[in-house]
Short mmCIF file of C-alpha atoms (C1' of nucleotides) in Angstrom, two decimals:
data_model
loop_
_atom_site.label_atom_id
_atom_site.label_comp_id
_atom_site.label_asym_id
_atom_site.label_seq_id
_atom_site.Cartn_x
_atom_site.Cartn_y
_atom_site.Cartn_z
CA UNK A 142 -44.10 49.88 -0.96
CA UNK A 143 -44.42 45.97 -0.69
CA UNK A 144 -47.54 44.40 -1.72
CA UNK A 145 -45.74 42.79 -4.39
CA UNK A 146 -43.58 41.49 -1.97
CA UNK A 147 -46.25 40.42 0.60
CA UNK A 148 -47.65 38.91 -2.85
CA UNK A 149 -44.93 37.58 -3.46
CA UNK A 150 -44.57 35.68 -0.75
CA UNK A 151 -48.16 33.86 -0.55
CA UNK A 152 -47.54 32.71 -3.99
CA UNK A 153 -44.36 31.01 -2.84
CA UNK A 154 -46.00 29.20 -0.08
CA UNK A 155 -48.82 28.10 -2.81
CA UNK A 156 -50.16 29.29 -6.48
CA UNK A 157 -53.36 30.95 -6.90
CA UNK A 158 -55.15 33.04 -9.13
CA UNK A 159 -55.91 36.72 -7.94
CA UNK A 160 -59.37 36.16 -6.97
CA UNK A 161 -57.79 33.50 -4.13
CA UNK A 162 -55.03 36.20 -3.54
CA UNK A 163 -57.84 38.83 -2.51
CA UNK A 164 -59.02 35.68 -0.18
CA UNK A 165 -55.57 35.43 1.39
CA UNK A 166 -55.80 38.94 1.88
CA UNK A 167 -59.16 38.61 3.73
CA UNK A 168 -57.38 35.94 6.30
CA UNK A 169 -53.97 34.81 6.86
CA UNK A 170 -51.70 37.00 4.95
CA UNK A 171 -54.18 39.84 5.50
CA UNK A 172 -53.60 39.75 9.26
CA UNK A 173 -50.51 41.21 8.17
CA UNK A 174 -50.89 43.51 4.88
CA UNK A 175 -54.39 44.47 3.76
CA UNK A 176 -55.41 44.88 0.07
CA UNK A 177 -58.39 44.74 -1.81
CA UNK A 178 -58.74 42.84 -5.48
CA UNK A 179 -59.11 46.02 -7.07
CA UNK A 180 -55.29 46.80 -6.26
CA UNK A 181 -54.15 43.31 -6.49
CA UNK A 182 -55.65 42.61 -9.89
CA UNK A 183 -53.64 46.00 -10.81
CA UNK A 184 -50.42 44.94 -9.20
CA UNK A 185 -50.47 41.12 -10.47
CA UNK A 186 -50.35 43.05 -13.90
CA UNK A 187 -47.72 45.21 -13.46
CA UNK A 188 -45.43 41.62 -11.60
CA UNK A 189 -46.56 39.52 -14.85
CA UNK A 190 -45.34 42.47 -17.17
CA UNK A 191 -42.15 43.31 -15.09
CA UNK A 192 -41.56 39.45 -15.36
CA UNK A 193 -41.91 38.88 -11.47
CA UNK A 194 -44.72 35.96 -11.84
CA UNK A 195 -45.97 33.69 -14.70
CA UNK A 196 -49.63 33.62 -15.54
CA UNK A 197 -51.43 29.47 -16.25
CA UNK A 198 -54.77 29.55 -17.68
CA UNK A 199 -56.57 26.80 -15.75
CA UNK A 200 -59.71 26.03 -17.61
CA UNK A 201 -62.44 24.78 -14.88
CA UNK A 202 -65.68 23.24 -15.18
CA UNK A 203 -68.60 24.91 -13.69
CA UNK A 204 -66.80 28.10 -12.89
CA UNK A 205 -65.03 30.59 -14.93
CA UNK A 206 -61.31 29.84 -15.92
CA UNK A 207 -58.98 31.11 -14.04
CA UNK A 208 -55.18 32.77 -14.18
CA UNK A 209 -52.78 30.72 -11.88
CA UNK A 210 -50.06 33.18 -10.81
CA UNK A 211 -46.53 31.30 -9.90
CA UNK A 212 -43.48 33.15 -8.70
CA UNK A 213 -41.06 33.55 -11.38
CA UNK A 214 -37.04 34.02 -11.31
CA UNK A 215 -37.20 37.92 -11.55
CA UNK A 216 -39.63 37.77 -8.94
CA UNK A 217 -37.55 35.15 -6.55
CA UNK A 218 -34.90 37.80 -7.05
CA UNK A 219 -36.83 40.66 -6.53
CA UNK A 220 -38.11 39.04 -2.98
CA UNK A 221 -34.58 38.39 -1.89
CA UNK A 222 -33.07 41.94 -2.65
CA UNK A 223 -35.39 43.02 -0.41
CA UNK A 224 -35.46 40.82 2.30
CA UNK A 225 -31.81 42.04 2.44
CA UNK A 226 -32.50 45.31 2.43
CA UNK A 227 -32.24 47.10 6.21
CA UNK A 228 -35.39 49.64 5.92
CA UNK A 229 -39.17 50.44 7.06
CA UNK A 230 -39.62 52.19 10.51
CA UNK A 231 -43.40 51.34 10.94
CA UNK A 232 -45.92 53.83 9.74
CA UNK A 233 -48.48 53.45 12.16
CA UNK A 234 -52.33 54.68 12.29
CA UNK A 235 -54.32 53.90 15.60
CA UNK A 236 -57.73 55.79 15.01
CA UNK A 237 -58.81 54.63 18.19
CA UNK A 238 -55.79 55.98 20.01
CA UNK A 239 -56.52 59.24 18.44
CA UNK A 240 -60.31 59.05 19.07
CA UNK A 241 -59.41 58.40 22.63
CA UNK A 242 -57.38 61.39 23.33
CA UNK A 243 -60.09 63.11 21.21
CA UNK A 244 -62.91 62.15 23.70
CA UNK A 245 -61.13 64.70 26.33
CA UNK A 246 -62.97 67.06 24.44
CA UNK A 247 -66.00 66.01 23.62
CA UNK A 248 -67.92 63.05 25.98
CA UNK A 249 -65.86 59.95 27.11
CA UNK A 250 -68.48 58.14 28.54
CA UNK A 251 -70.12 57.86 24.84
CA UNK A 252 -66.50 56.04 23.68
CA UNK A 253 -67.54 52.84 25.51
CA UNK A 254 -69.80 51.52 23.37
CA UNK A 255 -67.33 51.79 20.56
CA UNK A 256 -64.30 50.21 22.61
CA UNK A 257 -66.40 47.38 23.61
CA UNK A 258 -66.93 46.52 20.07
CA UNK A 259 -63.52 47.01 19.13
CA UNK A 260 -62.57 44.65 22.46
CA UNK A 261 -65.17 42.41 20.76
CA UNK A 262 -63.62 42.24 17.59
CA UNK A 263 -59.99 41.35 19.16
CA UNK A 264 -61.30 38.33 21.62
CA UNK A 265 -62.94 37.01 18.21
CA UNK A 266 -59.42 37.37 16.60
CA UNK A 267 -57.44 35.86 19.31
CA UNK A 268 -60.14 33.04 19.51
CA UNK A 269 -59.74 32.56 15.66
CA UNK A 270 -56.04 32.92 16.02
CA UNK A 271 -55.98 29.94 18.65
CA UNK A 272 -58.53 28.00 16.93
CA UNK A 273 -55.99 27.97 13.97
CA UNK A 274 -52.93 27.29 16.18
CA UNK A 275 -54.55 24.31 17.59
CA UNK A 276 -55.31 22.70 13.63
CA UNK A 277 -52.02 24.03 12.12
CA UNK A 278 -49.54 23.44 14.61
CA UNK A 279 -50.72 21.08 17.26
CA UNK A 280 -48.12 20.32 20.16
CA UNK A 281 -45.57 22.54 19.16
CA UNK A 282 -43.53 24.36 21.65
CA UNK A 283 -41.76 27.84 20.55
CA UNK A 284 -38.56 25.69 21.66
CA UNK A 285 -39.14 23.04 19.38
CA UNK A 286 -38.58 19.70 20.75
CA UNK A 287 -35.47 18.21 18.99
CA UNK A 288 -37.35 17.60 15.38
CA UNK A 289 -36.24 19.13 12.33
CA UNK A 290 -36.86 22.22 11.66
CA UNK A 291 -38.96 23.57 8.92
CA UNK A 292 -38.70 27.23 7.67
CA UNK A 293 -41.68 27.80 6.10
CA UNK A 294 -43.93 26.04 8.81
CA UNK A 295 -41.83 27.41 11.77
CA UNK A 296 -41.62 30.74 10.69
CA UNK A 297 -45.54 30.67 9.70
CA UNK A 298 -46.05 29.61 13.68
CA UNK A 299 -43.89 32.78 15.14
CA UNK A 300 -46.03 34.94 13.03
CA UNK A 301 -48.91 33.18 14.11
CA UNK A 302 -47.61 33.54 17.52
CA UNK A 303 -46.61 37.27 16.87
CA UNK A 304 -50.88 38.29 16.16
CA UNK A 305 -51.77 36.05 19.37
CA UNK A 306 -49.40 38.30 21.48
CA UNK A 307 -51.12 41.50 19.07
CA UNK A 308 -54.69 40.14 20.84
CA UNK A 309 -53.91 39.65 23.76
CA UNK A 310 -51.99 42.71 24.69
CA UNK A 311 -54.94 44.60 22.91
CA UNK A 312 -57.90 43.37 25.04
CA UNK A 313 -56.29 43.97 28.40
CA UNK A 314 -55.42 47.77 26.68
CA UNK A 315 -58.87 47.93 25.76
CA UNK A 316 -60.30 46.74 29.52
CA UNK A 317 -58.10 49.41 31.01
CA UNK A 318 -59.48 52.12 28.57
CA UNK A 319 -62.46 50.92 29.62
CA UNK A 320 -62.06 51.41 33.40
CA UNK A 321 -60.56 54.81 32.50
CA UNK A 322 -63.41 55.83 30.87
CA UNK A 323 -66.01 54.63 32.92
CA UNK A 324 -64.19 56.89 35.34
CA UNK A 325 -66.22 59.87 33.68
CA UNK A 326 -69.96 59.59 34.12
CA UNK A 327 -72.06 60.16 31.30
CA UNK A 328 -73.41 63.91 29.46
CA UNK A 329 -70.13 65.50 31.25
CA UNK B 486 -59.31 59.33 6.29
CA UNK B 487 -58.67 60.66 9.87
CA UNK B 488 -55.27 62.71 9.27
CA UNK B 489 -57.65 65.98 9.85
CA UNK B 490 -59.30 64.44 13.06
CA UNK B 491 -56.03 63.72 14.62
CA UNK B 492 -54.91 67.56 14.02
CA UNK B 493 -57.80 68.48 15.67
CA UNK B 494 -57.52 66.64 18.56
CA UNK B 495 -54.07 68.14 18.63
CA UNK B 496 -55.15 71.61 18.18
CA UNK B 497 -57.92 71.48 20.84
CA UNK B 498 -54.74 69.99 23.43
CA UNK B 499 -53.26 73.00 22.20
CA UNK B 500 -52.89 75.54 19.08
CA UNK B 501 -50.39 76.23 16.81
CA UNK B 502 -48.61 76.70 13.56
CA UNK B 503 -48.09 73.95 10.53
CA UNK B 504 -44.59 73.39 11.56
CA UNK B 505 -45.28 72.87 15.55
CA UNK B 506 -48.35 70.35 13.96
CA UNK B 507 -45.28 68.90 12.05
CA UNK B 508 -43.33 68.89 15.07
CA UNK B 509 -45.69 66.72 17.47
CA UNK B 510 -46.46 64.21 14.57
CA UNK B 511 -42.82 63.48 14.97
CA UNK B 512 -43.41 62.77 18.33
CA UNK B 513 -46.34 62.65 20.78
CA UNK B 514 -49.42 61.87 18.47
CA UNK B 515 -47.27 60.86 15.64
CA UNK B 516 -46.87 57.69 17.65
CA UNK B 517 -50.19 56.99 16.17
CA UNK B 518 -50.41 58.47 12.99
CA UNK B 519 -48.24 59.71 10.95
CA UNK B 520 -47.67 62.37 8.85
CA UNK B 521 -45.29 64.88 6.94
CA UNK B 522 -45.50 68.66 6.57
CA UNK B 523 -46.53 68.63 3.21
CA UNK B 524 -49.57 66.93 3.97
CA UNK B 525 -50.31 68.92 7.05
CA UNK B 526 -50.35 72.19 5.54
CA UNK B 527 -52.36 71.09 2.59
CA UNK B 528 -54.55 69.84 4.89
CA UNK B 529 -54.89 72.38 7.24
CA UNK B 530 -55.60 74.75 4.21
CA UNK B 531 -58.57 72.86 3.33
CA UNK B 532 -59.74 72.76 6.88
CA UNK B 533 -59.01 76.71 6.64
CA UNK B 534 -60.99 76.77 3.74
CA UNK B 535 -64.17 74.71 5.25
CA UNK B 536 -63.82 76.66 8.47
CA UNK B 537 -62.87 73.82 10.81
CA UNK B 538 -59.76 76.35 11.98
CA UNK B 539 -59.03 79.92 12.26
CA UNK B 540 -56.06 81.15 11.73
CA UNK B 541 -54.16 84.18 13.63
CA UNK B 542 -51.15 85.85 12.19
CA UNK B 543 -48.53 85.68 15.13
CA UNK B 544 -45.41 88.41 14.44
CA UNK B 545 -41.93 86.52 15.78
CA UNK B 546 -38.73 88.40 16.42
CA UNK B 547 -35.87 86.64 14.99
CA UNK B 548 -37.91 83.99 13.56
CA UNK B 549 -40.35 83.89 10.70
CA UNK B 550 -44.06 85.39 11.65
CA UNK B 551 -46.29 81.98 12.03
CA UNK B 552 -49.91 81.52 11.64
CA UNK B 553 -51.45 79.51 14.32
CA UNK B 554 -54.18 77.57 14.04
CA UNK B 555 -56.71 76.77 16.68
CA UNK B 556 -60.28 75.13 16.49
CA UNK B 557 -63.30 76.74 15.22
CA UNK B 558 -67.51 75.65 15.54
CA UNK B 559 -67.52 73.71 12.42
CA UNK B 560 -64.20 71.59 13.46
CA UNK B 561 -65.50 70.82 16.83
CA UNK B 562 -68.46 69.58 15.80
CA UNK B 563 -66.48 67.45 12.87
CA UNK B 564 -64.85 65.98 15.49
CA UNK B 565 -68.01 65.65 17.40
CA UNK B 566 -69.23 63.83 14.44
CA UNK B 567 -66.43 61.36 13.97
CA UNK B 568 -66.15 60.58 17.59
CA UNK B 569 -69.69 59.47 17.57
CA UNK B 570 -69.25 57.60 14.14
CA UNK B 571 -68.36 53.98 14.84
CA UNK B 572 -66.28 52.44 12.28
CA UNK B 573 -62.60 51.67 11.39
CA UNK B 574 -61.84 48.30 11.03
CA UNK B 575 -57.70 49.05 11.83
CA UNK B 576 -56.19 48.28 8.55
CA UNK B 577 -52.53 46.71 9.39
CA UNK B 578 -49.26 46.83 7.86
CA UNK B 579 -46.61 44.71 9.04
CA UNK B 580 -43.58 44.67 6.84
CA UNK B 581 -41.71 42.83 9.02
CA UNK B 582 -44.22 39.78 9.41
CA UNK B 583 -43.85 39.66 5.86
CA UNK B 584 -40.46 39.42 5.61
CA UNK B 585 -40.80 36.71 8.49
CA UNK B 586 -42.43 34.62 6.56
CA UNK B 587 -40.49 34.87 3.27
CA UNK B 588 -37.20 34.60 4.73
CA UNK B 589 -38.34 30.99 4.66
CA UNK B 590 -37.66 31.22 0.70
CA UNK B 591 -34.65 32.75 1.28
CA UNK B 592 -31.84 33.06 4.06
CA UNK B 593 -33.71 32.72 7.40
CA UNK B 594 -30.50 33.66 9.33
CA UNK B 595 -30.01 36.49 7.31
CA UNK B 596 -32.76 38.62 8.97
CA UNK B 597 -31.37 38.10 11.84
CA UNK B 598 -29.79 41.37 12.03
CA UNK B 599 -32.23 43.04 10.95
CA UNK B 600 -34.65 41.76 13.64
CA UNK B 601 -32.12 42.65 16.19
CA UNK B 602 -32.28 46.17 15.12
CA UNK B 603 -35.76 46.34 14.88
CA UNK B 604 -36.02 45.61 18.39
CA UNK B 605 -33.35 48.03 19.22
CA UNK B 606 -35.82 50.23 17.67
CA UNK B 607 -38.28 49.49 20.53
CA UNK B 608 -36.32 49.25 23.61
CA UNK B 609 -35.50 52.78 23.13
CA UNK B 610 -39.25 53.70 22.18
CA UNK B 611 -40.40 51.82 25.65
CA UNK B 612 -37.64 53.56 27.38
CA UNK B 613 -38.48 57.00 25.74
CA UNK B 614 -41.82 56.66 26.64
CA UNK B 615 -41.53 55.75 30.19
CA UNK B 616 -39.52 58.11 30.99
CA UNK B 617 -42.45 60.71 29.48
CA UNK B 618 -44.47 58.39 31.96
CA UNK B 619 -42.58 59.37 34.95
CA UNK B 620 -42.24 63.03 33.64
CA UNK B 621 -45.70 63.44 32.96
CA UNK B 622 -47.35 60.94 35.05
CA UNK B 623 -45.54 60.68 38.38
CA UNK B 624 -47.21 58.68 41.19
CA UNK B 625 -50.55 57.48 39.32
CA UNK B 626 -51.59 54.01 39.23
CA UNK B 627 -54.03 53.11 36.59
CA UNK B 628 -56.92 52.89 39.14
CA UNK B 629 -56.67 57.02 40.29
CA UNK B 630 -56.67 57.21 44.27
CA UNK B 631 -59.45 59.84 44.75
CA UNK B 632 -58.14 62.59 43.25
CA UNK B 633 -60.18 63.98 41.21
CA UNK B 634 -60.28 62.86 37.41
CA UNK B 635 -58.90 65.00 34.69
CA UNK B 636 -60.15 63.60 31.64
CA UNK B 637 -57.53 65.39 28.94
CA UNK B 638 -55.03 64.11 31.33
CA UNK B 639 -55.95 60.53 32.50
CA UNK B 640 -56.98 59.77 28.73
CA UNK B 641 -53.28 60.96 27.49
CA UNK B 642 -52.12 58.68 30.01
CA UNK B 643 -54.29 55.44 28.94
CA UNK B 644 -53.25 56.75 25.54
CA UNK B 645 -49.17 56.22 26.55
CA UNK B 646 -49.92 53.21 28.96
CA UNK B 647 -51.02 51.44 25.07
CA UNK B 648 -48.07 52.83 23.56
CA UNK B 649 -45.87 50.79 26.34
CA UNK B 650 -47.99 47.98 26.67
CA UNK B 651 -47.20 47.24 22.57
CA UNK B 652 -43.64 48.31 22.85
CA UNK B 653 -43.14 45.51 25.86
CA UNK B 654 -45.12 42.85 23.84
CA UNK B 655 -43.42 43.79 20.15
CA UNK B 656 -39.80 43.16 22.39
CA UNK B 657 -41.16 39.70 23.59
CA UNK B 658 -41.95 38.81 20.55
CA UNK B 659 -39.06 39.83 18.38
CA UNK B 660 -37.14 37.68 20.99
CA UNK B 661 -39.14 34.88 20.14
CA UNK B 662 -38.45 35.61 16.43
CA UNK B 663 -34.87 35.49 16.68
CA UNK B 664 -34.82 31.97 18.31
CA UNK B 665 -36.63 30.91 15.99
CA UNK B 666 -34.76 32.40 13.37
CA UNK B 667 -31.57 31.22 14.86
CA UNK B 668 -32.67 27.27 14.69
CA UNK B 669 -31.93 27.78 11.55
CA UNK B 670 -28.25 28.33 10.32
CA UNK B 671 -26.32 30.62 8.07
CA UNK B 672 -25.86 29.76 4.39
CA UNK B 673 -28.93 27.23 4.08
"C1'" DA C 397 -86.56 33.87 -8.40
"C1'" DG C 398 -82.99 35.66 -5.60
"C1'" DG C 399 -78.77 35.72 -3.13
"C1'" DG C 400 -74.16 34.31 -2.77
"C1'" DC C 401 -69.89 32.76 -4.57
"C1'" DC C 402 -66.40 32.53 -8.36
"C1'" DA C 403 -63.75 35.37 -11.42
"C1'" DT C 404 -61.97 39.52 -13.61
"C1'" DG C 405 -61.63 43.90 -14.43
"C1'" DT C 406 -62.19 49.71 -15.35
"C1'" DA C 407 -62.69 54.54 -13.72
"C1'" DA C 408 -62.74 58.25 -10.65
"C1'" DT C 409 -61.20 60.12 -6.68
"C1'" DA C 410 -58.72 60.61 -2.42
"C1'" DG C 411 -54.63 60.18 0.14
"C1'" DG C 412 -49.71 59.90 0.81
"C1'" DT C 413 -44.68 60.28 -0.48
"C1'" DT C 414 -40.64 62.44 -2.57
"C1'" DA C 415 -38.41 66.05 -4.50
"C1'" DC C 416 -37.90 70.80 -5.08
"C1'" DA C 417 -38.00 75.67 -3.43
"C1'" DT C 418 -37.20 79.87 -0.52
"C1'" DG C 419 -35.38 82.71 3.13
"C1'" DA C 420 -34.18 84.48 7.72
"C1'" DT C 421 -31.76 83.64 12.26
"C1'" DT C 422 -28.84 81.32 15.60
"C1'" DG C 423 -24.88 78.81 17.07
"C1'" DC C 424 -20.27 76.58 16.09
"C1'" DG D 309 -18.53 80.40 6.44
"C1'" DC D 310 -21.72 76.38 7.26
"C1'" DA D 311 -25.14 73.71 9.29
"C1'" DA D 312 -29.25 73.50 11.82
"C1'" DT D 313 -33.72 75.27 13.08
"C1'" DC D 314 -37.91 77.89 12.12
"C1'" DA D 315 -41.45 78.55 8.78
"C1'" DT D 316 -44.17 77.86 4.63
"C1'" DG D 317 -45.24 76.10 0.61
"C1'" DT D 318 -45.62 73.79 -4.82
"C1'" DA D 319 -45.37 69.89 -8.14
"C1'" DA D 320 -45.09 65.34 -9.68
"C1'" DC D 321 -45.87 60.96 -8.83
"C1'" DC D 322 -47.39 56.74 -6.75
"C1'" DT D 323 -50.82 54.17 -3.91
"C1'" DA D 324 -55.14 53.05 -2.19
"C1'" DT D 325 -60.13 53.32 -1.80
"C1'" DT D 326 -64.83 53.38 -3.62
"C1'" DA D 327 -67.98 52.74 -7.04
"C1'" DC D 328 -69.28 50.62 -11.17
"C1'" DA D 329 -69.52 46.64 -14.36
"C1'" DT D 330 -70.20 41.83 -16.15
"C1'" DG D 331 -71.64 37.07 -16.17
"C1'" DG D 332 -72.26 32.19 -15.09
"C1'" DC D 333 -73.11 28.56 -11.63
"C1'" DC D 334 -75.09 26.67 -7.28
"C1'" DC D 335 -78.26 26.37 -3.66
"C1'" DT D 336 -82.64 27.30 -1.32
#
DNA sequence: AGGGCCATGTAATAGGTTACATGATTGC
DNA sequence: GCAATCATGTAACCTATTACATGGCCCT
């Protein structure tokens, strides 16, 4: 219950059309919420009927026009309600956790392969992650260092900061998965 | 598409009836994944149905009779099957990174309780599950010590060791949120 | 000529949430 | 007497995923 708000929210930090949404959602924001243009095409509907954003035709040359989506006053509104509201525990869904304890039963040797790749995929992240860190916020501090503080940029950076600590926490899980199930040789 | 792969798993730890299912997804597994009763017994019909389970009547005194479930051919090889598959990509929802970064359009100071008690949230779920750690684990260290290796056992334990490791880095992190947060004062 | 990107959608299906429903027993 | 726990489900609705569909431009 809040891709309109996590849509919300990238079209406050900039305008875009939903093809450029589904992009977001495919980097930055998507670290975060994941949605496909299918459902954001559907959604940005709904928000422009419900009065939450305001559609711009922006004629281009050389490509197909485009709708620019801009956050609206219904929508600003909509945003801060619930940013004020206390909820969401966390739904969580690990597969891997599950295929894990799943393994028990079947042979944990032949999870390696598959952890390594998933260990793979979060040193890529966290290297992508930093890579970003370094162009977007170079010689910050998380204490700041007596300039004036910027909201959107800050709080951008302890996000950032928040999927670095994601990484890095999941690859030294992963290695010690890894030594556990190396523990059991292989065809047991 | 896993909810019937994680009730297998927890069937082959041990069987039992919807409600227990509904029980330990409360807890235990439902750490990572979720899931009400309503979907578990729908589910576990259809898994009925396709002959992944078999059902046995169990007659209760003083308590409703229960039918408890435990793993057939077909769902062991399923699970065979999905173990061996290697996909998943992890598809992420973080509400509360969301809100991070919109609170920049709003009141930044404003989430500050709301941080706080999200964090709350996971003290108690690091402290819950270490002390399951010491029940359930006492005396191991991650590298064994010769015994020999139990793999149900030592993979439940990798399983929890993840489950700490995120709680630990979710509370450093929601600390740095809130000094970040708190830069930025009330009212603005 | 073919593949990839830009741009927007519809349709069918699967999955998940919320609300409603029932009924017995145990403990306060 | 009332609330909680055990036990199982149905129905309606909302969300999300997958597949299908179109069409022009740009680059190799």
């Amino acid at each position: 219950m809040a891709l309109e708000h996590a849509i919300l929210v990238s079209l406050l930090e900039k305008p875009g059309s939903g093809y450029e949404l589904a992009r977001r959602f495919e980097r930055s924001i998507g670290y975060f919420w994941t949605a496909t243009h299918q459902q954001i095409y559907r959604v940005l509907k709904r928000m422009e009927t419900d009065g939450w954003v305001a559609a711009r035709e922006v004629p281009q040359q050389g490509r197909p026009d485009k709708k620019e989506y801009s956050v609206a006053d219904l929508g600003q509104a909509a945003l801060s309600s619930w940013l004020h509201e206390p909820i969401e525990p966390e739904s969580v869904r690990h597969d891997l956790a599950v295929k894990i304890r799943g393994a028990a039963f079947d042979d944990p040797a032949a999870l390696v392969r598959e952890v390594e790749r998933h260990r793979q995929v979060h040193t890529d992240r966290l290297a992508h992650y930093l890579a970003g860190e370094e162009r977007d916020f170079p010689g910050e501090y998380p204490a700041g260092a007596g300039v004036e503080p910027d909201a959107e940029r800050e709080l951008q950076h302890v996000v950032l900061r928040g999927g670095i600590a994601y990484e890095r926490m999941m690859i030294a899980w992963l290695d010690d998965v890894l030594t556990t199930l190396r523990r059991f040789g292989p065809g047991r």
